[in-house]
Coordinates of C-alpha atoms and ligand atoms in Angstrom, one line a residue:
M12 CA 0.0 -3.2 14.1
A13 CA -1.6 -6.5 13.1
D14 CA 0.2 -9.7 14.2
N15 CA 2.4 -10.5 11.2
R16 CA 3.4 -14.0 12.4
P17 CA 2.0 -16.8 10.2
T18 CA -0.4 -19.2 11.9
P19 CA 0.9 -22.8 11.7
R20 CA -1.0 -24.6 8.9
A21 CA -0.5 -28.0 7.2
P22 CA 2.1 -28.0 4.5
G23 CA 0.8 -26.8 1.1
K24 CA 0.4 -28.8 -2.2
V25 CA 2.0 -28.4 -5.6
L26 CA -0.6 -28.0 -8.4
H27 CA 0.2 -28.2 -12.1
I28 CA -2.5 -26.4 -14.0
T29 CA -2.8 -26.2 -17.8
S30 CA -6.4 -25.4 -18.3
L31 CA -7.7 -21.8 -18.3
A32 CA -11.0 -23.3 -17.1
N33 CA -9.5 -24.6 -13.9
P34 CA -11.3 -23.2 -10.8
V35 CA -8.0 -22.1 -9.2
V36 CA -7.3 -19.9 -12.3
K37 CA -10.8 -18.4 -12.2
E38 CA -10.4 -17.7 -8.4
I39 CA -7.1 -16.0 -8.8
R40 CA -8.3 -14.1 -11.8
G41 CA -11.3 -13.0 -9.8
L42 CA -9.1 -11.2 -7.4
S43 CA -8.7 -8.3 -9.9
L44 CA -12.3 -7.4 -8.9
G45 CA -12.9 -5.4 -5.7
K46 CA -16.0 -7.4 -4.6
N47 CA -13.9 -10.7 -4.7
R48 CA -11.0 -9.2 -2.8
K49 CA -13.5 -8.0 -0.2
A50 CA -15.3 -11.4 0.0
S51 CA -12.0 -13.4 0.3
G52 CA -9.8 -10.9 2.2
Q53 CA -7.1 -11.7 -0.2
F54 CA -5.1 -9.9 -3.0
I55 CA -2.5 -10.5 -5.6
A56 CA 1.1 -9.2 -5.7
E57 CA 3.0 -9.7 -8.9
G58 CA 6.7 -10.2 -9.4
L59 CA 9.4 -12.3 -7.7
K60 CA 10.8 -9.2 -5.8
L61 CA 7.5 -8.2 -4.3
V62 CA 6.4 -11.7 -3.4
A63 CA 9.7 -12.5 -1.8
E64 CA 9.5 -9.2 0.2
A65 CA 6.0 -10.0 1.4
V66 CA 7.0 -13.5 2.5
K67 CA 10.1 -12.1 4.3
A68 CA 7.9 -9.5 6.0
G69 CA 5.7 -12.3 7.3
W70 CA 2.5 -11.7 5.3
T71 CA 0.4 -14.8 5.0
I72 CA 0.8 -16.4 1.5
R73 CA -2.1 -18.5 0.3
R74 CA -0.8 -19.3 -3.2
L75 CA 2.4 -18.9 -5.0
V76 CA 1.9 -19.1 -8.7
H77 CA 4.9 -19.3 -11.0
A78 CA 5.6 -20.1 -14.7
T79 CA 6.9 -23.6 -15.5
R80 CA 10.1 -22.2 -16.9
V81 CA 11.3 -20.6 -13.6
T82 CA 10.8 -23.8 -11.6
D83 CA 14.5 -24.3 -11.3
D84 CA 15.3 -20.7 -10.4
P85 CA 16.9 -20.9 -6.9
L86 CA 15.0 -17.9 -5.5
V87 CA 11.7 -19.3 -6.9
A88 CA 12.5 -22.8 -5.5
Q89 CA 13.3 -21.3 -2.1
L90 CA 10.1 -19.2 -2.1
A91 CA 8.1 -22.4 -3.2
A92 CA 9.5 -24.3 -0.3
T93 CA 8.8 -21.5 2.2
T94 CA 5.2 -21.1 0.8
R95 CA 4.5 -24.8 1.3
T96 CA 6.1 -24.9 4.8
R97 CA 3.8 -22.1 5.7
G98 CA 0.7 -24.0 4.4
G99 CA 0.3 -22.2 1.0
D100 CA -0.1 -24.0 -2.3
V101 CA 2.4 -23.7 -5.1
V102 CA 0.7 -23.4 -8.5
V103 CA 2.8 -24.1 -11.6
V104 CA 1.3 -22.8 -14.9
S105 CA 2.2 -21.8 -18.4
E106 CA 2.8 -18.1 -19.2
A107 CA -0.5 -18.0 -21.1
V108 CA -2.3 -19.0 -17.8
L109 CA -0.3 -16.4 -15.8
G110 CA -1.3 -13.8 -18.4
K111 CA -4.9 -14.7 -18.0
M112 CA -4.8 -14.6 -14.2
T113 CA -3.3 -11.1 -14.2
R114 CA -5.0 -9.8 -17.3
R115 CA -1.7 -8.9 -18.7
E116 CA -0.1 -9.6 -22.1
N117 CA 3.4 -9.7 -20.7
P118 CA 2.9 -11.1 -17.1
Q119 CA 5.5 -11.5 -14.5
T120 CA 6.7 -15.1 -14.1
V121 CA 5.7 -15.1 -10.3
L122 CA 2.7 -14.0 -8.4
G123 CA 1.5 -14.4 -4.8
V124 CA -2.0 -14.6 -3.3
F125 CA -1.8 -13.0 0.1
D126 CA -4.2 -12.3 3.0
Q127 CA -4.9 -8.6 3.3
Q128 CA -3.5 -7.0 6.4
L129 CA -4.5 -3.8 8.0
T130 CA -3.3 -2.0 11.1
D131 CA -6.1 -1.5 13.8
A132 CA -6.7 2.1 14.7
S133 CA -6.0 1.2 18.4
A134 CA -2.5 0.2 17.4
I135 CA -1.6 3.7 16.2
R136 CA 0.6 4.9 19.1
P137 CA 2.9 7.4 17.6
G138 CA 6.4 7.9 19.1
P139 CA 8.1 11.2 19.1
A140 CA 9.7 10.7 15.7
S141 CA 6.8 9.1 14.0
V142 CA 5.3 10.5 10.8
W143 CA 1.8 9.3 9.6
V144 CA 0.1 10.4 6.5
A145 CA -3.8 10.6 6.4
L146 CA -5.5 10.6 3.0
E147 CA -9.0 11.7 2.8
Q148 CA -11.1 10.0 0.2
V149 CA -8.2 9.2 -2.1
R150 CA -9.5 7.9 -5.4
D151 CA -6.7 7.0 -7.6
P152 CA -4.9 3.6 -7.1
G153 CA -1.7 4.9 -8.8
N154 CA -1.6 7.9 -6.4
L155 CA -2.2 5.7 -3.3
G156 CA 0.5 3.2 -4.4
T157 CA 3.0 6.0 -5.1
I158 CA 2.3 7.6 -1.7
L159 CA 2.8 4.2 0.1
R160 CA 6.2 3.9 -1.7
T161 CA 7.2 7.5 -0.8
V162 CA 6.1 7.0 2.8
D163 CA 8.4 3.9 2.9
S164 CA 11.2 5.8 1.2
V165 CA 11.4 8.5 3.8
G166 CA 11.1 6.1 6.7
A167 CA 7.6 7.3 7.8
E168 CA 5.4 4.9 9.8
G169 CA 2.2 4.5 7.9
V170 CA -0.8 5.7 6.0
I171 CA -4.4 6.2 7.3
L172 CA -7.2 6.0 4.8
V173 CA -10.0 8.2 5.8
G174 CA -13.6 7.8 4.6
D175 CA -14.5 6.3 1.3
T176 CA -11.2 5.5 -0.5
V177 CA -9.9 3.4 -3.3
D178 CA -8.9 -0.2 -2.4
P179 CA -5.2 -0.3 -1.4
F180 CA -5.2 -4.0 -2.4
S181 CA -6.2 -3.4 -6.0
M182 CA -3.6 -4.7 -8.5
E183 CA -2.9 -1.2 -9.7
A184 CA -2.3 0.2 -6.2
V185 CA -0.1 -2.8 -5.2
R186 CA 1.9 -2.5 -8.4
A187 CA 2.5 1.2 -7.8
T188 CA 3.8 0.5 -4.3
M189 CA 6.7 -1.5 -5.8
G190 CA 6.5 -3.6 -2.6
S191 CA 6.3 -0.8 -0.1
I192 CA 2.7 -2.0 0.8
F193 CA 4.6 -4.7 2.8
N194 CA 6.7 -2.4 4.7
V195 CA 4.5 0.4 6.0
A196 CA 1.5 0.3 8.3
L197 CA -1.9 0.9 6.6
A198 CA -5.0 1.8 8.6
R199 CA -8.6 2.6 7.5
M200 CA -11.1 4.6 9.4
T201 CA -14.2 6.6 9.1
S202 CA -14.2 10.4 9.1
E203 CA -15.6 10.3 12.6
A204 CA -13.0 8.0 14.0
F205 CA -10.3 10.1 12.4
A206 CA -11.7 13.3 13.9
K207 CA -11.1 11.7 17.3
L208 CA -7.6 10.6 16.4
I209 CA -6.6 14.0 15.2
A210 CA -8.1 15.8 18.1
A211 CA -5.9 13.7 20.4
W212 CA -2.7 13.8 18.3
P213 CA 0.2 14.5 20.6
G214 CA 2.5 16.4 18.1
T215 CA 2.0 18.4 15.0
S216 CA -1.1 17.8 12.8
V217 CA -0.7 19.6 9.5
G218 CA -3.1 19.8 6.6
T219 CA -2.2 20.8 3.1
H220 CA -4.6 23.2 1.3
L221 CA -4.6 25.5 -1.7
A222 CA -6.0 28.1 0.6
G223 CA -3.3 27.5 3.2
A224 CA -1.8 30.8 4.4
V225 CA 1.5 29.3 5.7
D226 CA 4.4 28.4 3.5
Y227 CA 5.1 24.6 4.3
R228 CA 8.9 25.4 4.5
T229 CA 8.4 27.7 7.5
V230 CA 6.8 25.2 9.9
D231 CA 8.6 23.4 12.8
Y232 CA 7.4 19.9 12.3
K233 CA 7.6 18.8 15.9
G234 CA 7.0 15.0 16.2
P235 CA 5.0 13.1 16.0
V236 CA 3.7 14.5 12.8
L237 CA 0.3 13.7 11.2
L238 CA 0.2 15.0 7.6
V239 CA -3.3 15.3 6.2
M240 CA -3.8 15.4 2.4
G241 CA -7.1 16.0 0.5
A242 CA -8.8 14.2 -2.4
E243 CA -7.7 14.6 -5.9
Q244 CA -10.8 16.5 -7.0
A245 CA -12.3 17.9 -4.0
G246 CA -9.3 18.7 -1.8
L247 CA -9.7 18.5 2.0
T248 CA -13.3 18.7 3.4
P249 CA -13.9 21.9 5.4
A250 CA -14.4 19.8 8.5
L251 CA -11.0 18.1 8.3
A252 CA -9.3 21.3 7.3
E253 CA -10.7 22.8 10.4
A254 CA -9.5 19.9 12.5
C255 CA -5.9 20.3 11.4
G256 CA -3.5 22.2 13.8
R257 CA -1.9 24.0 10.8
L258 CA -2.9 24.5 7.2
V259 CA 0.0 24.8 4.9
K260 CA 0.5 25.6 1.2
I261 CA 3.2 24.5 -1.2
P262 CA 4.0 27.7 -3.2
M263 CA 3.7 27.3 -7.0
A264 CA 4.9 29.6 -9.8
G265 CA 3.4 28.4 -13.2
K266 CA -0.2 28.2 -14.4
A267 CA -1.1 24.8 -12.8
D268 CA -3.9 25.2 -10.1
S269 CA -2.5 22.5 -7.9
L270 CA 0.0 19.6 -7.6
N271 CA -0.8 16.0 -8.1
L272 CA -1.7 14.5 -4.8
A273 CA 1.2 12.1 -4.7
V274 CA 3.7 14.7 -5.7
A275 CA 2.3 17.1 -3.0
T276 CA 2.6 14.3 -0.5
G277 CA 6.2 13.7 -1.5
V278 CA 7.2 17.4 -1.3
M279 CA 5.7 17.5 2.2
L280 CA 7.3 14.2 3.5
F281 CA 10.8 15.2 2.3
E282 CA 10.4 18.5 4.1
I283 CA 9.1 16.8 7.3
R284 CA 11.8 14.2 7.2
R285 CA 14.6 16.6 6.1
G286 CA 16.6 16.2 9.3
A287 CA 16.4 12.5 9.3
L288 CA 17.5 11.8 5.8
S289 CA 21.1 11.5 4.6
I290 CA 22.7 10.0 1.5
D291 CA 25.3 8.3 3.8
A292 CA 22.6 6.3 5.6
Ligands
SAM24 N1 -9.2 21.1 -6.6 C1 -8.6 20.6 -5.4 C2 -8.6 21.6 -4.3 O1 -9.2 22.7 -4.4 O2 -8.0 21.4 -3.2 C3 -7.2 20.2 -5.7 C4 -6.8 19.0 -5.0 S1 -5.1 18.6 -5.1 C5 -5.0 17.8 -6.7 C6 -5.0 17.2 -4.0 C7 -4.4 17.4 -2.7 O3 -3.0 17.7 -2.8 C8 -4.9 18.7 -2.0 O4 -6.1 18.5 -1.4 C9 -3.8 19.0 -1.1 O5 -3.8 18.1 0.0 C10 -2.6 18.7 -2.0 N2 -2.1 19.8 -2.7 C11 -1.9 19.9 -4.0 N3 -1.3 21.0 -4.4 C12 -1.0 21.7 -3.2 C13 -0.3 22.9 -2.9 N4 0.2 23.7 -3.8 N5 -0.3 23.3 -1.6 C14 -0.8 22.5 -0.6 N6 -1.4 21.3 -0.9 C15 -1.5 20.9 -2.2

């Protein structure tokens, strides 16, 4: 896991911006494009709850942007003070400017610009109860965000993005996580690197496949578990299907060919974590 502790920086400034032509507005607006996120290593999280969660989890905040009308909100004021202490700037704008930054007609009143944070492959050291999810070539940001949220919900450890995938830091993916992107580990690796990881996996590696001959409810998911999911269109590649210790199928009864990727991942995760989940917890 990457070191979450913020590096000491000089206290941040407070900027009041009214013009849509201001370079800071343009820069933040630019983060909705993948090439700018890649170049800057930054991304946007929208909403007071998400931003507060990220700051609490120790993610590095570069800018806190909020609407003028929420300046006196105690939570916003506290977040602004923490942001400045940690070296981030506080940017106070009108709602029109906020809408322009996030390309939304009804923008949230708060957004944060954060440094992207990924877990290094070498830091994946699964304990006996760990559950990791590997997503091969996931394409849909909504699916990825929903899966991160579900992984968080069941108390699984993290997600490994395998091969060429959608950007987990796109605004759509981050929105769909509802804040869970700040709570679960996220790693990225090539198919070759993942082949090595799965070959050395100490517990159960289970792939999900429409051609799986085993009902997913009959497997003993002895930990640590590595759950491997295929892409939305193509499913699991033959090479990765071959590398999985087990290939399971979720039985279906209607006319649908398959389940949505995020739904299938949810069904699997709740089965794998069945013994660990309780409504009393
Ligand atoms: N046309 C693709 C195929 O042939 O695999 C469908 C892919 S499906 C939309 C996306 C992923 O969700 C699959 O690769 C698999 O990991 C999982 N999945 C969906 N429905 C499933 C089912 N009934 N049983 C097992 N896995 C399923």
